[in-house]
PDB file of C-alpha atoms in Angstrom:
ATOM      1  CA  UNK V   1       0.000   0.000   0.000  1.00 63.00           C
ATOM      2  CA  UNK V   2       1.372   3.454  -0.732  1.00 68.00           C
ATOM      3  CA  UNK V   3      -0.671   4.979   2.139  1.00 72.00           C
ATOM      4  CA  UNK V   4      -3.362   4.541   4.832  1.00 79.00           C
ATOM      5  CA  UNK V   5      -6.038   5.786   2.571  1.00 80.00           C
ATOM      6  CA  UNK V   6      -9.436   3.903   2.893  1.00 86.00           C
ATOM      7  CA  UNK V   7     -10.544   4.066  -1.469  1.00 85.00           C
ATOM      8  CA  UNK V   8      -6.936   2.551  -1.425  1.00 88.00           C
ATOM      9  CA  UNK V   9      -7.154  -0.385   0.693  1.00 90.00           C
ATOM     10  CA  UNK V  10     -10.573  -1.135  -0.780  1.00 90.00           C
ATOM     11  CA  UNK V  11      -9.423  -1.057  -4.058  1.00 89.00           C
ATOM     12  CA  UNK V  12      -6.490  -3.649  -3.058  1.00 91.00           C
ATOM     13  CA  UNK V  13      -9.400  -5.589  -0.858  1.00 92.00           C
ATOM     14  CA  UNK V  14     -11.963  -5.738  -3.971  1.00 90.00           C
ATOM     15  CA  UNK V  15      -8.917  -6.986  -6.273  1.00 91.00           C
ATOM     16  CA  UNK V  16      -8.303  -9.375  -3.369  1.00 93.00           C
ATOM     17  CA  UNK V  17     -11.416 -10.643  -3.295  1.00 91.00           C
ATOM     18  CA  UNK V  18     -12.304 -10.960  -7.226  1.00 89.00           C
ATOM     19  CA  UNK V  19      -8.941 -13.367  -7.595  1.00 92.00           C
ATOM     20  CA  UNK V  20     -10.245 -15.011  -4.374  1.00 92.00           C
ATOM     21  CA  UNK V  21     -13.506 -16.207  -6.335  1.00 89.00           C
ATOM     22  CA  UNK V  22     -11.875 -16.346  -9.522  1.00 89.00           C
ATOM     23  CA  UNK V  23      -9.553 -19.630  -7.347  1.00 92.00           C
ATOM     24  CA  UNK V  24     -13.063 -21.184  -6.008  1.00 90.00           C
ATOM     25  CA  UNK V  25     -14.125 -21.553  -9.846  1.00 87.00           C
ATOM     26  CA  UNK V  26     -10.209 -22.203 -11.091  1.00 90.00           C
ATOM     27  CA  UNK V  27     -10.751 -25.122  -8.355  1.00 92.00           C
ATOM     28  CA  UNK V  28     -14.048 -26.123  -9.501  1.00 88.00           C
ATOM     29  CA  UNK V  29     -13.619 -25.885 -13.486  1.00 88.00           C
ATOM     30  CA  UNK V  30     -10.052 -28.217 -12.296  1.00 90.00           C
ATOM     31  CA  UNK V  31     -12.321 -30.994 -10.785  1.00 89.00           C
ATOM     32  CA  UNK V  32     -14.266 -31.028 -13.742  1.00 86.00           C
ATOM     33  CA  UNK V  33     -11.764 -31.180 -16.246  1.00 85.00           C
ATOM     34  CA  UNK V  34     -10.488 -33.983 -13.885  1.00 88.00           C
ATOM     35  CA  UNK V  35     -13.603 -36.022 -13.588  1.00 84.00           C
ATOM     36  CA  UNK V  36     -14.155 -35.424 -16.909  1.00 83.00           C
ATOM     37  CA  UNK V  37     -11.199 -36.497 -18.874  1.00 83.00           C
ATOM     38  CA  UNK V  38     -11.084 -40.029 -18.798  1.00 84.00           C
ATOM     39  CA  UNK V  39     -14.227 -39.337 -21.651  1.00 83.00           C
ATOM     40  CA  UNK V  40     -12.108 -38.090 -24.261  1.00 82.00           C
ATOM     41  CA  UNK V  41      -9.471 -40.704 -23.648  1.00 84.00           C
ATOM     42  CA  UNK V  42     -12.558 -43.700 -23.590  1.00 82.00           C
ATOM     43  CA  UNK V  43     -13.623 -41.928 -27.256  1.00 80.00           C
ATOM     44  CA  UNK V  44      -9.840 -42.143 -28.835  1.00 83.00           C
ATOM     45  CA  UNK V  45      -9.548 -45.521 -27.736  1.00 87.00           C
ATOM     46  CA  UNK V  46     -13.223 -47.378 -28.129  1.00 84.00           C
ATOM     47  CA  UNK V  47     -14.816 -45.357 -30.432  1.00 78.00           C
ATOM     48  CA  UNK V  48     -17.888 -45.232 -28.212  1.00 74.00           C
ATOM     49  CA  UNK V  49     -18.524 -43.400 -24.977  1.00 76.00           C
ATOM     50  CA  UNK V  50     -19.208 -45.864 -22.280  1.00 77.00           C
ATOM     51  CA  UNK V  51     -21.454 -44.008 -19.812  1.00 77.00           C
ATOM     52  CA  UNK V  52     -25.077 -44.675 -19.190  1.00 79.00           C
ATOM     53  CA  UNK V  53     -27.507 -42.339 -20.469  1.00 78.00           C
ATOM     54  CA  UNK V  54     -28.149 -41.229 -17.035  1.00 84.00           C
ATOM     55  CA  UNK V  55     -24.570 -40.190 -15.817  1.00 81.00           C
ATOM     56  CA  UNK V  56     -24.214 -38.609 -19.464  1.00 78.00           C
ATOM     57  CA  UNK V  57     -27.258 -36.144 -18.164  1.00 80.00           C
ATOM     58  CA  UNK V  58     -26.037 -35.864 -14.421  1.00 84.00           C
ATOM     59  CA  UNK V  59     -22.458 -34.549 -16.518  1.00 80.00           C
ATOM     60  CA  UNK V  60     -24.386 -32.338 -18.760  1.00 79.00           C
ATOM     61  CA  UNK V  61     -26.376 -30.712 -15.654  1.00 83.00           C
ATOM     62  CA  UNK V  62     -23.421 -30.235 -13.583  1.00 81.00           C
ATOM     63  CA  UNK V  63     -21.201 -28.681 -16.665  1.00 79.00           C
ATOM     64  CA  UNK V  64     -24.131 -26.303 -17.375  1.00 81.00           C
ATOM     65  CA  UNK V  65     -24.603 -25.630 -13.740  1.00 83.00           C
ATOM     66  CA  UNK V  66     -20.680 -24.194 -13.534  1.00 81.00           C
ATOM     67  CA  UNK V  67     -21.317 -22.536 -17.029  1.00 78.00           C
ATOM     68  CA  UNK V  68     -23.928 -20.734 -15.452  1.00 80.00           C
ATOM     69  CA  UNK V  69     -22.129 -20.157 -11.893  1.00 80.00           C
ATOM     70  CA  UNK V  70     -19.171 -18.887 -14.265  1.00 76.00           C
ATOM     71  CA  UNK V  71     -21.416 -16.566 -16.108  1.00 73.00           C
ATOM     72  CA  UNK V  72     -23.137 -14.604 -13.282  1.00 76.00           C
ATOM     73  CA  UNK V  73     -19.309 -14.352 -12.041  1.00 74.00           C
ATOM     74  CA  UNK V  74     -18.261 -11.995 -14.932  1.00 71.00           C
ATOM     75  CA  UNK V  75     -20.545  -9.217 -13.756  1.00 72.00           C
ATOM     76  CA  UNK V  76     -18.630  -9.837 -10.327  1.00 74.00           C
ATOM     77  CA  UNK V  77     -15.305  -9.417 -12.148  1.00 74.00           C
ATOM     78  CA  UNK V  78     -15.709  -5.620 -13.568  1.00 75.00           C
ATOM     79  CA  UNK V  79     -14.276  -2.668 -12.715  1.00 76.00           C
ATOM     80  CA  UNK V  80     -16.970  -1.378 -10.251  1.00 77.00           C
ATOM     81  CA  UNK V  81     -18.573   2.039 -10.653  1.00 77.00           C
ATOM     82  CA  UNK V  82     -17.227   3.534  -7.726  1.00 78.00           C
ATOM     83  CA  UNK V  83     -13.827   3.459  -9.167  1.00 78.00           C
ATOM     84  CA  UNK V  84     -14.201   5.532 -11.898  1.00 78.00           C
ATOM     85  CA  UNK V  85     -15.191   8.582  -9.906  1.00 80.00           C
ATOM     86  CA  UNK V  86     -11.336   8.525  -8.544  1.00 81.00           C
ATOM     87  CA  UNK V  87      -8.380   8.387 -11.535  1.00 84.00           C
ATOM     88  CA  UNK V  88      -5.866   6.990  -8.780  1.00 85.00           C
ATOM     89  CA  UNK V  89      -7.696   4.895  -6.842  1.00 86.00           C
ATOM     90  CA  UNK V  90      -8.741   3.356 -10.050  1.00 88.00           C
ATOM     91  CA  UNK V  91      -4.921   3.455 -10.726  1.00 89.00           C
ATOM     92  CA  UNK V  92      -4.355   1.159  -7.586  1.00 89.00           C
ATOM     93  CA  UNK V  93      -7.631  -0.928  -8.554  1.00 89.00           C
ATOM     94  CA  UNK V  94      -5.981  -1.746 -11.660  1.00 90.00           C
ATOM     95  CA  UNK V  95      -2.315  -2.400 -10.654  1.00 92.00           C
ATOM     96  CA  UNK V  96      -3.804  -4.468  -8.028  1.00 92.00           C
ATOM     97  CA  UNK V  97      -5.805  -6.598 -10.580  1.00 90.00           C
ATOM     98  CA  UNK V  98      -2.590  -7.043 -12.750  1.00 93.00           C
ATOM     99  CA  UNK V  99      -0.879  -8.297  -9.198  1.00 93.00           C
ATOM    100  CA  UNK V 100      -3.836 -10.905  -9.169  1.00 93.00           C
ATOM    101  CA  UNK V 101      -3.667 -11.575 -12.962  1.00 92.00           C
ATOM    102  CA  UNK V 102      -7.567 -10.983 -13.029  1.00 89.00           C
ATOM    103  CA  UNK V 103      -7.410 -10.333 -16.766  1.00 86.00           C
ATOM    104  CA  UNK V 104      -5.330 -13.577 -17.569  1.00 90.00           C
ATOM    105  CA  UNK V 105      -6.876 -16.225 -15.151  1.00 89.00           C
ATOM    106  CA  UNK V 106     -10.378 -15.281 -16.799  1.00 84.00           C
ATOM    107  CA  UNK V 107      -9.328 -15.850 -20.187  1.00 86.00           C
ATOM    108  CA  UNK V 108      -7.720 -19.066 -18.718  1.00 88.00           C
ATOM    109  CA  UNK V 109     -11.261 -20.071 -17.400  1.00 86.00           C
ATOM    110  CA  UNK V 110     -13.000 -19.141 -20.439  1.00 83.00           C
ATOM    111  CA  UNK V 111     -10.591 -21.346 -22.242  1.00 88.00           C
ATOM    112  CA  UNK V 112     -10.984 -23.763 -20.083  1.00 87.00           C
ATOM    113  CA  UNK V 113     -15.087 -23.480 -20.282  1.00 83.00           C
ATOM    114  CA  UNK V 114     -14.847 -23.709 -23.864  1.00 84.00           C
ATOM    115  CA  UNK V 115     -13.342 -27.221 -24.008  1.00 86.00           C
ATOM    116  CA  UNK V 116     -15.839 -28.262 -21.252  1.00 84.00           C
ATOM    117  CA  UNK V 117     -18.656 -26.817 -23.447  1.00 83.00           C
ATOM    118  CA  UNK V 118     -16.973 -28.763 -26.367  1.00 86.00           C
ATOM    119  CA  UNK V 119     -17.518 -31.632 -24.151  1.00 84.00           C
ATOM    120  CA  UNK V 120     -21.073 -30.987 -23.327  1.00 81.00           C
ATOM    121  CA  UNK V 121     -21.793 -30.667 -27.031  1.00 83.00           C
ATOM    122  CA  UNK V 122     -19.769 -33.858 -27.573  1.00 83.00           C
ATOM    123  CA  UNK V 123     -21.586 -36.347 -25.326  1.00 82.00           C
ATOM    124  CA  UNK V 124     -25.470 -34.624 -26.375  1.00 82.00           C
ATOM    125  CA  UNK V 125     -24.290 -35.034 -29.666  1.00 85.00           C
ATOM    126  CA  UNK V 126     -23.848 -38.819 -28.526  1.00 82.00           C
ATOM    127  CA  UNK V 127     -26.847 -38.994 -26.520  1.00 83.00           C
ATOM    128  CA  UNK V 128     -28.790 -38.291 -29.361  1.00 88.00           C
ATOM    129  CA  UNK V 129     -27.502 -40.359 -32.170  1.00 87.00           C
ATOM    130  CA  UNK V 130     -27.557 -43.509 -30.021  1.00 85.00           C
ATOM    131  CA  UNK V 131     -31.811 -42.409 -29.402  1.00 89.00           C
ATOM    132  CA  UNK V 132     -31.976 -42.237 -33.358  1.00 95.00           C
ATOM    133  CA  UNK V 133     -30.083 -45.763 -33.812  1.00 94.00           C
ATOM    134  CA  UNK V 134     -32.097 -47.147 -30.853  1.00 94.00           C
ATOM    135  CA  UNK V 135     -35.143 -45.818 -33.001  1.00 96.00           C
ATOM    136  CA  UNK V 136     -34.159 -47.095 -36.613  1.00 97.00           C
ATOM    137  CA  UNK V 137     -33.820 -50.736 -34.315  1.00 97.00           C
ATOM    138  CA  UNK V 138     -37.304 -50.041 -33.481  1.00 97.00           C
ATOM    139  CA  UNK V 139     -38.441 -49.302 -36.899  1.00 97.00           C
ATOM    140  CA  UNK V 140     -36.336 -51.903 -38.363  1.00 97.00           C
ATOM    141  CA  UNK V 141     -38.321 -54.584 -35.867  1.00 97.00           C
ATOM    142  CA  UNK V 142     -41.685 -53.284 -36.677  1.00 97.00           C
ATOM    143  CA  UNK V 143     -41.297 -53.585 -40.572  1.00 97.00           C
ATOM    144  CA  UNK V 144     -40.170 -57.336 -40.120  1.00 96.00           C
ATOM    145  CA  UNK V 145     -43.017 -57.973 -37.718  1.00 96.00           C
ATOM    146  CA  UNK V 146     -45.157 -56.487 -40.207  1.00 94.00           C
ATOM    147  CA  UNK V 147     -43.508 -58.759 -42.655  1.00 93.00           C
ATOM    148  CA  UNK V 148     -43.891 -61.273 -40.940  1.00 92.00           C
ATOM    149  CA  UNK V 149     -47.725 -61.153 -40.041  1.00 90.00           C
ATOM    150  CA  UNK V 150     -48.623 -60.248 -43.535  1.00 88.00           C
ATOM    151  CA  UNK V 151     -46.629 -63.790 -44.718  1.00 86.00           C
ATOM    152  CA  UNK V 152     -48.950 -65.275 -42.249  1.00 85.00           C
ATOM    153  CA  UNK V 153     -52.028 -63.855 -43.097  1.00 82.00           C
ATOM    154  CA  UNK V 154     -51.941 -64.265 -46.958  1.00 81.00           C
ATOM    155  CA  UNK V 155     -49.774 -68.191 -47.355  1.00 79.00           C
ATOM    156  CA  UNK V 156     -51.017 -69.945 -44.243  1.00 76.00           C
ATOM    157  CA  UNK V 157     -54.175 -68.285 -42.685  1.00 75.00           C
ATOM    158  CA  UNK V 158     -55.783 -67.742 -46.379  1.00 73.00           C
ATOM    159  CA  UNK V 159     -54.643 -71.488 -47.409  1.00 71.00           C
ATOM    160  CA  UNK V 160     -56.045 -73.069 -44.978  1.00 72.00           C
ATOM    161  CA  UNK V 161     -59.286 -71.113 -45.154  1.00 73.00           C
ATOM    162  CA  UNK V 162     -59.938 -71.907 -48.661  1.00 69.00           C
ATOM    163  CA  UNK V 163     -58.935 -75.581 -47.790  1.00 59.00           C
ATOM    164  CA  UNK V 164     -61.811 -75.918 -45.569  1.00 52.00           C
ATOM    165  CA  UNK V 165     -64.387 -74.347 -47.525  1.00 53.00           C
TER     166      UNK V 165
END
C-alpha cells in the first residue's frame, strides 16, 4: 500500500477478493476437467462413450450448472462504478488486478469453459444419435413384424381357409 487511505485499501481488498472467487471456480472448473477427462481418452480408444444415459445427463447438468455459476461471475469481475469517480484509486484498482492476474486467469477459465462446453456438445451429440439408432432398431423390428404377419395372413391363414371351404 502506498498509504493509509481507505478508497486505497478497498481497491487492493476488492482486487483481493475478485482473484479469491476467480480460485473457487479455477478449483471447480479443475475438478471437472479432472472427472471429466477419462471421456475423451474412452472416445480415442473405443470409439464409443461408455457411460449410461443417465450419468451422461447428471455430466451435462453439472457442466451447465458451472457454465452458469461462471457466467453470473463476470458481472462480479468488472471494474466497479465507484472506481471511476477517482483516476488513482482506479490506478491502484488496476495495478492491483494485474498483481492478481484478473485479466489472464479469466481468459484461462474461459478457455478452459470452452473445451468443457466442447464436451457438453460432444456427449449430447452422442446422446442423441444412439436415441436415433435405438429408433431405426425399433423401426427396423416393426417392418419385419409387419412382414412377418402379412406372410402369415396371406400363405397360411388364407390357405387353410380356402382348404376348408
Amino acid at each position: 500500500l502506498q498509504s493509509e487511505s481507505i478508497e486505497e485499501k478497498f481497491a487492493h481488498s476488492y482486487a483481493f477478493a475478485q482473484s479469491l472467487k476467480l480460485e473457487v471456480f479455477e478449483n471447480k472448473i479443475a475438478k471437472t476437467m479432472e472427472k471429466t477427462k477419462s471421456i475423451p481418452k474412452n472416445l480415442a480408444k473405443k470409439g464409443s462413450i461408455d457411460l449410461k444415459k443417465q450419468d451422461v445427463y447428471k455430466m451435462i447438468g453439472k457442466i451447465f450448472l458451472l457454465r452458469s455459476a461462471v457466467n453470473f461471475l463476470a458481472g462480479m469481475l468488472d471494474v466497479p462504478d465507484c472506481f471511476w469517480d477517482n483516476d488513482e484509486i482506479e490506478k491502484v484498482y488496476m495495478e492491483a488486478r494485474e498483481y492478481y492476474d484478473i485479466d489472464d486467469r479469466i481468459e484461462i477459465i474461459n478457455n478452459r469453459l470452452s473445451l468443457i462446453k466442447e464436451m457438453y456438445d460432444m456427449l449430447n451429440d452422442d446422446l442423441h444419435n444412439k436415441h436415433t439408432n435405438y429408433l431405426e432398431w425399433i423401426v427396423i423390428v416393426l417392418v419385419f413384424a409387419e412382414l412377418f404377419v402379412e406372410i402369415v395372413w396371406n400363405i397360411i391363414i388364407k390357405d387353410l381357409c380356402k382348404v376348408g371351404m
